[in-house]
Coordinates of C-alpha atoms in Angstrom, one line a residue:
M21 CA 0.0 -0.1 0.0
A22 CA 1.2 3.6 -0.8
A23 CA 2.2 5.8 1.9
R24 CA 0.0 8.7 3.2
I25 CA -0.1 11.5 0.8
E26 CA 1.8 13.9 3.2
D27 CA 4.6 11.2 3.4
Y28 CA 5.8 12.1 -0.1
A29 CA 8.3 14.7 -1.1
L30 CA 8.6 16.1 -4.6
I31 CA 11.8 16.2 -7.0
G32 CA 11.8 17.3 -10.6
D33 CA 13.6 18.6 -13.7
L34 CA 11.1 21.3 -14.9
Q35 CA 9.6 18.8 -17.3
T36 CA 8.4 16.0 -15.1
A37 CA 8.4 15.1 -11.3
A38 CA 8.7 12.2 -9.0
L39 CA 7.4 11.6 -5.6
V40 CA 9.6 10.0 -3.1
G41 CA 8.4 8.5 0.1
R42 CA 9.7 8.5 3.7
D43 CA 10.8 4.9 3.2
G44 CA 13.0 5.8 0.3
S45 CA 10.5 4.6 -2.4
V46 CA 9.9 6.5 -5.5
D47 CA 6.3 5.5 -6.1
W48 CA 5.3 8.0 -8.9
L49 CA 7.3 9.1 -12.0
C50 CA 6.0 9.8 -15.5
L51 CA 8.7 10.0 -18.3
P52 CA 9.4 12.0 -20.3
R53 CA 6.8 14.6 -19.4
F54 CA 4.4 15.4 -16.6
D55 CA 1.5 13.9 -18.7
S56 CA 3.5 10.9 -19.9
A57 CA 2.7 7.3 -18.9
A58 CA 4.1 6.4 -15.4
C59 CA 7.1 4.1 -15.2
F60 CA 6.6 3.9 -11.4
A61 CA 2.9 3.8 -10.5
A62 CA 2.9 2.1 -7.0
L63 CA 1.2 5.3 -5.8
L64 CA -2.0 4.2 -7.4
G65 CA -1.5 0.4 -7.0
T66 CA 1.1 -1.9 -5.5
E67 CA 4.9 -2.4 -5.9
E68 CA 4.2 -4.5 -8.8
N69 CA 3.1 -1.4 -10.7
G70 CA 6.4 0.0 -10.5
H71 CA 8.7 1.7 -7.9
W72 CA 12.3 2.2 -6.7
R73 CA 13.3 1.8 -3.1
L74 CA 16.7 2.7 -1.9
A75 CA 17.3 2.5 2.0
P76 CA 19.0 0.6 4.7
A77 CA 18.4 -3.1 4.3
G78 CA 15.4 -4.0 6.5
A79 CA 14.7 -0.4 7.6
G80 CA 11.5 1.4 7.5
D81 CA 11.0 5.2 7.3
C82 CA 13.8 7.7 7.4
T83 CA 14.7 9.3 10.7
R84 CA 14.6 12.9 9.2
R85 CA 14.6 14.4 5.8
A86 CA 14.7 17.9 4.4
Y87 CA 15.2 19.9 1.2
V88 CA 18.7 21.4 0.7
E89 CA 18.0 25.0 1.6
D90 CA 16.3 26.9 -1.3
T91 CA 16.5 23.9 -3.6
L92 CA 14.4 20.8 -4.8
V93 CA 17.2 18.5 -3.8
L94 CA 16.0 16.0 -1.1
E95 CA 18.0 14.6 1.7
S96 CA 16.9 11.6 3.8
V97 CA 18.8 10.4 6.7
W98 CA 18.4 7.0 8.4
E99 CA 20.1 6.2 11.8
T100 CA 20.3 2.5 12.2
A101 CA 21.8 0.1 14.6
H102 CA 24.7 -0.3 12.0
G103 CA 25.3 3.5 11.6
T104 CA 23.9 6.6 9.8
V105 CA 23.4 6.9 6.1
K106 CA 22.0 9.8 4.0
V107 CA 20.3 9.4 0.5
T108 CA 20.2 12.4 -1.8
D109 CA 17.5 12.5 -4.5
F110 CA 17.2 15.0 -7.3
M111 CA 16.5 15.4 -11.0
P112 CA 19.0 17.6 -12.8
Q113 CA 17.6 20.1 -15.3
R114 CA 18.0 18.2 -18.4
D115 CA 19.8 18.9 -21.6
R116 CA 17.7 16.1 -23.5
A117 CA 17.2 13.1 -21.5
P118 CA 15.6 13.0 -18.0
D119 CA 17.8 11.5 -15.2
L120 CA 16.8 10.5 -11.8
V121 CA 19.9 10.5 -9.5
R122 CA 20.1 9.0 -6.1
I123 CA 23.4 9.3 -4.0
V124 CA 24.1 7.2 -1.0
E125 CA 26.6 8.6 1.6
G126 CA 27.7 6.9 4.6
V127 CA 27.8 9.1 7.7
S128 CA 28.8 6.9 10.4
G129 CA 29.4 3.2 11.0
R130 CA 29.0 0.6 8.2
V131 CA 25.3 0.5 6.8
P132 CA 24.0 -2.5 4.6
M133 CA 22.0 -0.8 1.8
L134 CA 19.4 -2.5 -0.7
S135 CA 18.0 -0.9 -3.8
V136 CA 14.9 -2.5 -5.6
V137 CA 14.0 -1.2 -9.0
R138 CA 10.8 -2.4 -10.5
L139 CA 10.4 -0.5 -13.7
R140 CA 6.7 -0.8 -15.2
F141 CA 6.0 1.3 -18.2
D142 CA 2.5 2.3 -19.4
Y143 CA 1.3 3.1 -15.8
G144 CA 2.5 -0.2 -14.3
N145 CA 0.9 -2.3 -17.0
I146 CA 4.1 -3.4 -19.1
V147 CA 7.0 -5.4 -17.6
P148 CA 10.0 -4.5 -19.7
W149 CA 12.8 -6.8 -21.0
V150 CA 16.0 -6.2 -19.0
R151 CA 19.6 -6.7 -20.2
R152 CA 23.1 -6.0 -19.3
S153 CA 25.2 -3.6 -21.2
D154 CA 28.5 -2.1 -20.5
G155 CA 27.8 -2.2 -16.6
H156 CA 24.3 -0.9 -17.1
R157 CA 20.9 -2.6 -16.7
V158 CA 18.8 -1.7 -19.7
A159 CA 15.0 -2.0 -19.7
V160 CA 13.1 -1.9 -23.0
A161 CA 9.4 -2.3 -23.7
G162 CA 8.0 -0.6 -26.9
P163 CA 8.8 3.0 -27.3
D164 CA 10.5 3.2 -23.8
S165 CA 13.9 2.5 -22.6
A166 CA 15.7 3.2 -19.3
W167 CA 19.3 2.6 -18.3
L168 CA 20.3 1.9 -14.8
R169 CA 23.9 2.3 -13.5
S170 CA 25.9 2.8 -10.3
E171 CA 29.1 4.6 -9.5
P172 CA 31.1 2.7 -8.4
E173 CA 29.5 -0.6 -9.6
V174 CA 27.9 -2.6 -6.8
H175 CA 26.5 -6.1 -6.7
T176 CA 23.4 -6.1 -8.9
Y177 CA 21.1 -9.0 -9.8
G178 CA 17.8 -9.8 -11.1
E179 CA 15.1 -11.2 -8.7
D180 CA 11.2 -11.4 -8.8
R181 CA 11.1 -9.2 -12.1
S182 CA 13.0 -6.5 -10.4
T183 CA 16.6 -5.3 -10.4
R184 CA 18.4 -5.4 -6.9
S185 CA 21.6 -4.0 -5.5
E186 CA 23.1 -4.8 -2.4
F187 CA 26.2 -3.0 -0.9
T188 CA 27.5 -1.5 2.3
V189 CA 28.7 2.0 2.9
A190 CA 31.0 3.2 5.6
A191 CA 31.5 6.7 6.7
G192 CA 32.7 8.9 3.9
E193 CA 32.0 6.4 1.2
K194 CA 29.4 7.2 -1.6
V195 CA 27.6 5.3 -4.2
A196 CA 25.4 7.0 -6.9
F197 CA 22.7 5.6 -8.9
V198 CA 21.5 7.1 -12.2
L199 CA 18.4 6.1 -14.0
T200 CA 18.1 7.6 -17.4
W201 CA 15.0 7.4 -19.8
H202 CA 15.1 7.7 -23.6
P203 CA 13.1 6.6 -26.7
S204 CA 13.9 3.0 -27.3
H205 CA 14.7 3.5 -31.0
E206 CA 17.4 6.1 -30.1
P207 CA 20.9 5.4 -29.0
R208 CA 22.0 5.5 -25.2
P209 CA 22.0 9.1 -24.2
R210 CA 25.1 10.8 -22.9
L211 CA 26.1 9.9 -19.3
V212 CA 25.8 12.6 -16.7
D213 CA 28.2 12.9 -13.8
P214 CA 26.1 12.4 -10.7
Y215 CA 28.2 14.5 -8.4
E216 CA 28.6 17.3 -10.9
S217 CA 25.0 17.3 -11.5
L218 CA 24.2 17.6 -7.9
R219 CA 26.6 20.7 -7.5
Q220 CA 25.0 22.2 -10.6
S221 CA 21.4 21.4 -9.3
V222 CA 22.0 23.1 -6.0
A223 CA 23.6 26.1 -7.6
D224 CA 20.8 26.5 -10.1
W225 CA 17.9 26.3 -7.6
R226 CA 19.8 28.9 -5.2
E227 CA 20.5 31.2 -8.1
W228 CA 16.8 31.1 -8.9
C229 CA 15.6 31.5 -5.3
A230 CA 17.9 34.5 -4.9
R231 CA 15.7 36.5 -7.3
C232 CA 12.7 36.3 -4.9
R233 CA 11.9 39.8 -3.6
Y234 CA 9.6 38.7 -0.8
R235 CA 11.0 39.8 2.6
G236 CA 8.0 39.4 4.8
P237 CA 7.2 36.9 7.7
H238 CA 7.2 33.1 6.8
Q239 CA 9.8 33.6 4.1
E240 CA 10.6 29.7 4.2
A241 CA 6.9 28.9 3.5
V242 CA 6.6 31.4 0.7
R243 CA 10.0 30.3 -1.0
R244 CA 9.1 26.6 -0.8
S245 CA 5.8 27.4 -2.4
L246 CA 7.5 29.3 -5.1
I247 CA 9.9 26.4 -5.6
T248 CA 7.1 24.1 -6.0
L249 CA 5.3 26.3 -8.6
K250 CA 8.7 26.5 -10.4
A251 CA 9.0 22.6 -10.2
L252 CA 5.5 22.3 -11.6
T253 CA 6.4 24.3 -14.8
Y254 CA 6.9 22.6 -18.0
A255 CA 10.1 24.7 -19.1
P256 CA 9.9 24.1 -22.9
T257 CA 6.5 26.0 -23.0
G258 CA 6.0 27.9 -19.8
G259 CA 2.9 26.0 -18.8
I260 CA 2.3 25.3 -15.2
V261 CA 0.5 21.9 -14.4
A262 CA -2.1 21.9 -11.6
A263 CA -0.3 18.8 -10.0
P264 CA 2.1 16.1 -11.1
T265 CA -0.2 13.3 -10.3
T266 CA -3.5 11.8 -11.2
S267 CA -6.3 10.1 -9.2
L268 CA -5.3 10.9 -5.8
P269 CA -8.7 10.9 -4.2
E270 CA -10.8 13.7 -2.7
E271 CA -12.4 11.0 -0.6
I272 CA -10.6 7.8 0.3
G273 CA -12.3 4.9 -1.4
G274 CA -14.3 7.4 -3.4
V275 CA -14.7 8.1 -7.2
R276 CA -13.7 11.8 -7.0
N277 CA -10.3 11.0 -8.7
W278 CA -9.1 13.4 -11.5
D279 CA -6.1 13.8 -13.6
Y280 CA -4.4 17.1 -12.9
R281 CA -1.3 16.8 -15.1
Y282 CA -2.5 19.8 -17.3
C283 CA -2.7 23.5 -17.3
W284 CA -5.8 25.2 -16.1
L285 CA -6.6 28.7 -17.3
R286 CA -8.5 29.3 -13.8
D287 CA -5.2 29.5 -12.1
S288 CA -3.9 32.2 -14.5
T289 CA -4.5 35.5 -13.0
L290 CA -3.5 34.4 -9.3
T291 CA -0.3 32.7 -10.8
L292 CA 0.6 35.9 -12.6
N293 CA 0.0 38.1 -9.8
A294 CA 2.1 35.8 -7.5
L295 CA 5.3 35.6 -9.9
L296 CA 5.1 39.3 -10.6
S297 CA 4.8 40.4 -7.1
V298 CA 7.8 38.5 -5.8
G299 CA 10.2 39.3 -8.8
Y300 CA 9.7 36.4 -11.2
E301 CA 8.9 38.2 -14.4
D302 CA 10.6 35.8 -16.7
E303 CA 8.3 32.9 -15.4
A304 CA 5.2 35.3 -15.5
R305 CA 6.1 36.1 -19.1
A306 CA 6.6 32.5 -20.0
W307 CA 3.1 31.7 -18.4
R308 CA 1.5 34.7 -20.3
D309 CA 3.1 33.6 -23.6
W310 CA 1.8 30.0 -22.9
L311 CA -1.6 31.4 -22.4
L312 CA -1.8 33.5 -25.6
R313 CA -0.7 30.5 -27.6
A314 CA -3.2 28.1 -25.8
V315 CA -6.4 30.3 -26.3
A316 CA -5.7 31.3 -29.8
G317 CA -8.6 30.4 -32.1
D318 CA -12.2 30.7 -32.3
P319 CA -13.5 32.5 -29.0
G320 CA -16.2 29.8 -28.8
D321 CA -13.8 27.1 -28.5
L322 CA -11.9 28.4 -25.4
Q323 CA -11.3 25.5 -23.1
I324 CA -10.8 25.6 -19.2
L325 CA -7.7 23.3 -19.5
Y326 CA -4.9 22.4 -22.1
G327 CA -2.0 20.2 -22.4
L328 CA 1.5 21.3 -21.5
G329 CA 2.0 22.6 -25.1
G330 CA -1.5 24.0 -25.5
E331 CA -2.9 20.6 -26.7
R332 CA -6.7 20.6 -26.7
R333 CA -7.9 17.1 -26.9
I334 CA -7.4 15.5 -23.5
P335 CA -9.9 12.6 -23.7
E336 CA -10.6 10.8 -20.3
A337 CA -10.1 6.9 -19.9
D338 CA -9.9 4.7 -16.9
L339 CA -6.9 2.3 -16.2
P340 CA -8.7 -1.0 -14.9
W341 CA -5.3 -2.8 -14.0
L342 CA -4.6 -0.1 -11.2
P343 CA -6.7 -0.6 -8.0
G344 CA -6.3 3.1 -7.1
Y345 CA -4.8 4.9 -4.1
E346 CA -6.1 3.2 -0.9
R347 CA -8.7 1.4 -3.1
S348 CA -10.0 4.7 -4.6
F349 CA -11.2 3.8 -8.0
P350 CA -11.3 4.5 -10.9
V351 CA -7.9 5.7 -11.9
R352 CA -8.3 8.1 -14.6
I353 CA -6.1 9.6 -17.1
G354 CA -7.0 12.6 -19.3
N355 CA -9.7 15.0 -18.2
N356 CA -13.1 15.3 -19.9
A357 CA -13.6 18.8 -18.1
Y358 CA -11.9 20.2 -21.2
R359 CA -15.2 19.8 -23.0
Q360 CA -17.1 22.1 -20.5
L361 CA -18.4 25.4 -20.8
Q362 CA -17.0 27.8 -18.2
L363 CA -17.8 31.4 -18.8
D364 CA -15.6 32.5 -15.9
I365 CA -12.5 31.4 -18.0
Y366 CA -12.9 34.5 -20.3
G367 CA -12.6 36.6 -17.3
E368 CA -9.7 34.9 -16.2
V369 CA -7.8 35.2 -19.4
I370 CA -8.6 38.9 -19.9
D371 CA -7.8 39.7 -16.1
S372 CA -4.5 37.8 -16.6
L373 CA -3.5 40.1 -19.6
W374 CA -4.6 43.1 -17.6
V375 CA -2.3 42.0 -14.9
A376 CA 0.5 41.3 -17.3
R377 CA 0.0 44.7 -18.8
R378 CA 0.1 46.3 -15.4
G379 CA 3.0 44.4 -14.3
K380 CA 4.8 46.0 -17.4
L381 CA 5.5 42.7 -19.2
D382 CA 6.2 43.5 -23.0
V383 CA 3.0 43.9 -24.7
K384 CA 2.1 41.4 -27.4
P385 CA 0.4 43.1 -30.4
H386 CA -2.0 40.2 -30.9
A387 CA -3.1 40.1 -27.2
W388 CA -5.5 42.9 -27.3
H389 CA -7.1 41.4 -30.4
I390 CA -7.6 38.1 -28.6
Q391 CA -9.4 40.1 -25.8
R392 CA -11.7 42.0 -28.1
C393 CA -12.8 38.7 -29.6
F394 CA -13.5 37.3 -26.1
L395 CA -15.4 40.3 -25.2
E396 CA -17.5 40.0 -28.3
F397 CA -18.4 36.3 -27.5
L398 CA -19.1 37.2 -23.8
Q399 CA -21.5 40.0 -24.8
Q400 CA -23.4 37.3 -26.5
H401 CA -23.2 34.5 -24.0
W402 CA -22.8 35.8 -20.5
R403 CA -26.5 35.1 -19.7
E404 CA -26.2 31.5 -20.5
P405 CA -25.7 28.8 -17.6
D406 CA -22.4 26.9 -17.5
E407 CA -20.6 24.2 -15.5
G408 CA -18.8 26.7 -13.3
L409 CA -15.6 27.0 -11.7
W410 CA -15.6 23.6 -9.9
E411 CA -16.2 21.6 -13.1
V412 CA -19.4 20.1 -11.8
R413 CA -20.6 17.1 -13.8
G414 CA -24.2 17.9 -13.0
P415 CA -26.5 20.3 -14.9
R416 CA -25.5 23.8 -16.2
R417 CA -26.5 26.6 -13.9
H418 CA -26.1 30.3 -13.7
F419 CA -23.2 30.2 -11.3
V420 CA -22.6 33.5 -9.4
H421 CA -18.7 33.3 -9.8
S422 CA -19.1 32.7 -13.6
K423 CA -21.2 36.0 -13.8
V424 CA -18.8 37.9 -11.7
M425 CA -15.9 36.9 -13.9
A426 CA -17.8 38.1 -16.9
W427 CA -18.2 41.3 -15.2
V428 CA -14.3 41.3 -14.6
A429 CA -13.7 40.6 -18.3
A430 CA -15.8 43.7 -19.2
D431 CA -14.4 45.8 -16.4
R432 CA -10.7 45.1 -17.3
A433 CA -11.3 46.0 -21.0
V434 CA -12.9 49.2 -19.9
R435 CA -10.1 50.0 -17.8
T436 CA -7.5 49.2 -20.6
L437 CA -9.2 51.4 -23.1
E438 CA -9.6 54.2 -20.6
A439 CA -5.9 53.9 -19.9
D440 CA -5.0 53.7 -23.5
P441 CA -7.6 55.4 -25.7
D442 CA -5.7 54.7 -29.0
L443 CA -6.6 51.1 -28.8
P444 CA -9.7 49.9 -30.7
G445 CA -12.7 48.7 -28.8
D446 CA -16.3 49.1 -27.9
L447 CA -15.9 51.3 -24.9
D448 CA -19.6 52.1 -24.5
G449 CA -20.7 48.6 -25.3
W450 CA -18.4 47.2 -22.7
R451 CA -19.3 49.7 -20.0
T452 CA -23.1 48.8 -20.8
M453 CA -22.3 45.0 -20.4
R454 CA -20.4 45.7 -17.3
D455 CA -23.3 47.5 -15.8
E456 CA -25.9 44.9 -16.9
V457 CA -23.7 42.0 -15.5
H458 CA -23.5 43.8 -12.1
R459 CA -27.2 44.5 -11.8
D460 CA -28.0 40.9 -12.8
V461 CA -25.8 39.3 -10.2
C462 CA -26.8 41.6 -7.4
E463 CA -30.5 40.9 -8.2
H464 CA -30.5 37.3 -8.9
G465 CA -27.3 35.9 -7.1
F466 CA -27.9 37.5 -3.8
D467 CA -30.1 36.3 -0.9
P468 CA -31.2 39.4 1.0
E469 CA -32.8 37.3 3.8
R470 CA -29.4 35.8 4.7
G471 CA -27.3 38.6 3.5
T472 CA -25.1 36.5 1.2
F473 CA -24.4 35.8 -2.4
T474 CA -25.3 32.3 -3.3
Q475 CA -23.7 29.5 -5.4
F476 CA -26.1 30.0 -8.3
Y477 CA -29.2 31.8 -9.1
G478 CA -32.1 30.6 -7.3
S479 CA -30.0 28.5 -4.9
T480 CA -29.6 28.6 -1.1
Q481 CA -26.5 26.8 -1.4
L482 CA -23.1 28.8 -0.9
D483 CA -19.9 28.7 -2.6
S484 CA -16.4 29.6 -1.5
A485 CA -15.5 31.1 -4.9
T486 CA -17.8 34.2 -3.8
L487 CA -15.0 35.1 -1.4
L488 CA -13.2 36.4 -4.5
I489 CA -15.8 39.1 -5.0
P490 CA -13.7 41.8 -3.2
R491 CA -10.5 40.7 -4.7
T492 CA -11.9 41.1 -8.2
G493 CA -13.3 44.5 -7.4
F494 CA -16.8 43.6 -8.1
L495 CA -17.7 45.1 -4.7
P496 CA -15.6 46.9 -2.2
P497 CA -14.6 45.1 1.0
G498 CA -16.5 47.4 3.1
D499 CA -19.8 46.6 1.3
P500 CA -22.1 44.8 3.8
R501 CA -23.0 42.2 1.1
V502 CA -19.3 41.2 1.0
R503 CA -19.1 41.0 4.9
G504 CA -22.4 39.1 4.9
T505 CA -21.0 36.7 2.3
V506 CA -17.8 36.1 4.2
D507 CA -19.8 35.5 7.5
A508 CA -22.2 33.0 5.7
V509 CA -19.5 31.1 4.0
R510 CA -17.5 30.9 7.1
R511 CA -20.4 29.7 9.0
E512 CA -22.0 27.1 6.6
L513 CA -19.0 25.7 4.7
C514 CA -16.5 25.6 7.5
R515 CA -15.4 21.9 8.1
D516 CA -12.9 22.5 11.0
D517 CA -11.4 25.7 12.5
G518 CA -11.7 27.9 9.5
L519 CA -11.1 25.2 6.7
L520 CA -13.6 25.4 4.1
A521 CA -15.4 23.1 1.6
R522 CA -15.7 24.4 -1.9
Y523 CA -19.5 24.4 -1.7
G524 CA -22.4 22.6 0.1
D525 CA -23.6 19.7 -1.8
S526 CA -24.0 16.6 0.4
A527 CA -26.5 15.0 -1.8
G528 CA -24.6 15.4 -5.0
L529 CA -27.2 17.5 -6.7
V530 CA -24.7 20.2 -8.0
D531 CA -21.8 18.1 -9.0
G532 CA -23.7 14.8 -9.9
L533 CA -21.2 12.7 -8.0
P534 CA -21.7 10.6 -4.8
G535 CA -19.6 11.0 -1.7
E536 CA -18.0 14.1 0.1
E537 CA -14.5 15.7 -0.3
G538 CA -12.2 17.2 2.2
A539 CA -11.6 20.9 3.0
F540 CA -10.3 22.6 -0.2
L541 CA -7.1 24.3 0.8
V542 CA -7.2 27.2 -1.6
C543 CA -10.7 28.1 -0.5
S544 CA -9.4 28.5 3.1
F545 CA -6.7 30.9 1.8
W546 CA -9.3 32.8 0.0
L547 CA -11.0 33.1 3.5
V548 CA -7.7 34.3 4.8
D549 CA -7.8 37.1 2.1
A550 CA -11.4 37.9 2.7
L551 CA -10.9 38.4 6.3
C552 CA -7.9 40.7 5.7
L553 CA -9.8 42.8 3.2
T554 CA -12.7 43.3 5.6
G555 CA -10.5 44.4 8.3
R556 CA -10.3 41.4 10.6
H557 CA -6.4 41.0 10.3
A558 CA -5.9 39.0 13.5
E559 CA -8.4 36.4 12.5
A560 CA -6.8 36.3 9.0
R561 CA -3.4 35.9 10.3
A562 CA -4.4 33.1 12.8
L563 CA -6.2 31.2 9.9
F564 CA -3.0 31.6 7.9
E565 CA -0.9 30.0 10.7
R566 CA -3.4 27.2 11.0
L567 CA -3.0 26.6 7.1
L568 CA 0.7 26.6 7.3
A569 CA 0.6 23.9 9.9
L570 CA -1.1 21.7 7.4
R571 CA 2.0 21.5 5.2
N572 CA 3.9 18.3 5.3
D573 CA 7.4 18.1 6.8
V574 CA 9.0 19.3 3.6
G575 CA 6.5 22.2 3.3
L576 CA 4.1 20.8 0.5
L577 CA 0.3 20.9 0.3
A578 CA -2.2 18.9 -1.5
E579 CA -5.5 19.9 -2.8
E580 CA -7.6 19.1 0.2
Y581 CA -7.3 18.1 3.9
A582 CA -9.6 15.8 5.9
P583 CA -9.9 17.1 9.4
R584 CA -11.5 14.1 10.8
D585 CA -8.7 12.0 9.6
D586 CA -5.9 14.6 9.9
R587 CA -4.4 13.9 6.5
L588 CA -3.9 15.6 3.1
L589 CA -6.2 14.6 0.3
G590 CA -6.2 14.9 -3.6
N591 CA -3.5 15.4 -6.1
F592 CA -0.1 16.5 -4.7
P593 CA 1.4 18.8 -4.6
Q594 CA -1.2 21.3 -5.8
A595 CA -0.3 24.5 -7.5
F596 CA -3.5 26.1 -6.6
S597 CA -2.9 25.5 -2.8
H598 CA 0.7 27.0 -3.1
I599 CA -0.6 29.9 -5.1
G600 CA -3.1 30.7 -2.4
L601 CA -0.4 30.6 0.2
V602 CA 1.8 32.9 -1.7
G603 CA -1.1 35.2 -2.4
S604 CA -2.3 35.4 1.2
A605 CA 1.2 36.1 2.4
L606 CA 1.5 39.0 0.0
L607 CA -1.8 40.3 1.1
L608 CA -1.2 40.0 4.7
F609 CA 2.5 40.9 4.7
G610 CA 2.9 42.8 1.4
C611 CA 5.0 45.5 3.0
G612 CA 7.6 43.0 3.4
T613 CA 8.5 42.8 -0.3
A614 CA 11.7 44.3 -1.4
D615 CA 12.0 47.0 -4.1

């Protein structure tokens, strides 16, 4: 059985990522990209679905572990009866082929070590043919090939459809393992020096972190979140995946298991704001440019998510041979939510480009043309129902958040024209649309008896997304309807000590799915923001501290948290949660940013 979600740490090379457990097992790795088939899939099945455990023989979890400061290089230490040993795990930023490097170093005594590698291509479905070649173990199956070597060579043999290495390290001794993937029709890739790769990886990450301008409280948490966002970036295109995993459940044993290895437009504004605010203009520009490429085309065909390169077709399928994380089935790849209509996405895109313009990123000449086309589409369609921010698989409705984001689209377009009157555009028409949407939301999306905005028109249910109303500028924080909404959401959607569900739907009437989910962490960060904006700073800071305490031992957050079981849930680590953390820190302690 896979470890608890919070027992994993992340390593990656800005094109894919691996999850390493406290027991020294790599239980998830997709090669060569985030969205490729996994060669280690024990996370969603058993050891027979692929893993690589490297640890002292007979040992359990490591005694302690941590990232090397300001890096994505993981160090795990075991203190055993024979002595102490350290394993350093990382993936160097690649030239061409992806490498997973694991370095064993003796600290004291003489520690017997065991490495067990079970490569299983195609999400644990295919057992490769393994042979020896020039000191390597070479695994081949169809299009995939992987080369495993150690420096120095250690006793390695095949057993039980796995590759095993047994050796002993004394104090001061080191043994490095390198696993390299490449297409099976190509020759063996260039060998990397594991120790030079380690030195370069540490230097690269520290150089990147040094650019961070945040100087407020909780710097370690903010920097770790930013490192995580960088690690979830697909460097060739600038796209940022929502998470490097698929099908980690929102409810243990349930069916709310989705593939998040793609790029969602809903994250775009908050991502750009976070990156620009702390000094990462290059990453913000790359994300903006990815966004412009992905959304190019017919405005009516705008999707809520795209592939790493902007791919549009992401069909969903089940993998019946994988039993799922803690029997949470089905395991899904692909995501049919790409077919949904979510009108809020138009507002997200236009708001993102507004943020980019205000952040003084170089202006792309065609960006304004794209925004004008989106506004023309919204003028015709904003009154229609949609599936909403949360990608519900129930009927379309008039979701309040979707309408608010339609208002955002019109508002940002109006403000852009007011700031630059030489740009072409329908200023009067967009002003009219902005006013119409505002009246419509306030008339049909607000419950005057309870003093709160609802999830959708005619509903009594609430939605944490309405906490974003003051941040969008739809209403000022001092408006009593804003404070009423904050209080109602806090009262009715709270799961535990300020932790919020996305919405109230115990019967599955809105999302069309059985079961319940945990507290959605980004919603709780939105509550931090709303409390701060409405003047309740002490409560906002207390909730922020509570959320920081939910991070695992290496500072990572999943999508959700189950208060009853005190464990993380959902895909991991989750970009949206870490974006929320950075955004809340900037709002609470923004005066701490350096010039």
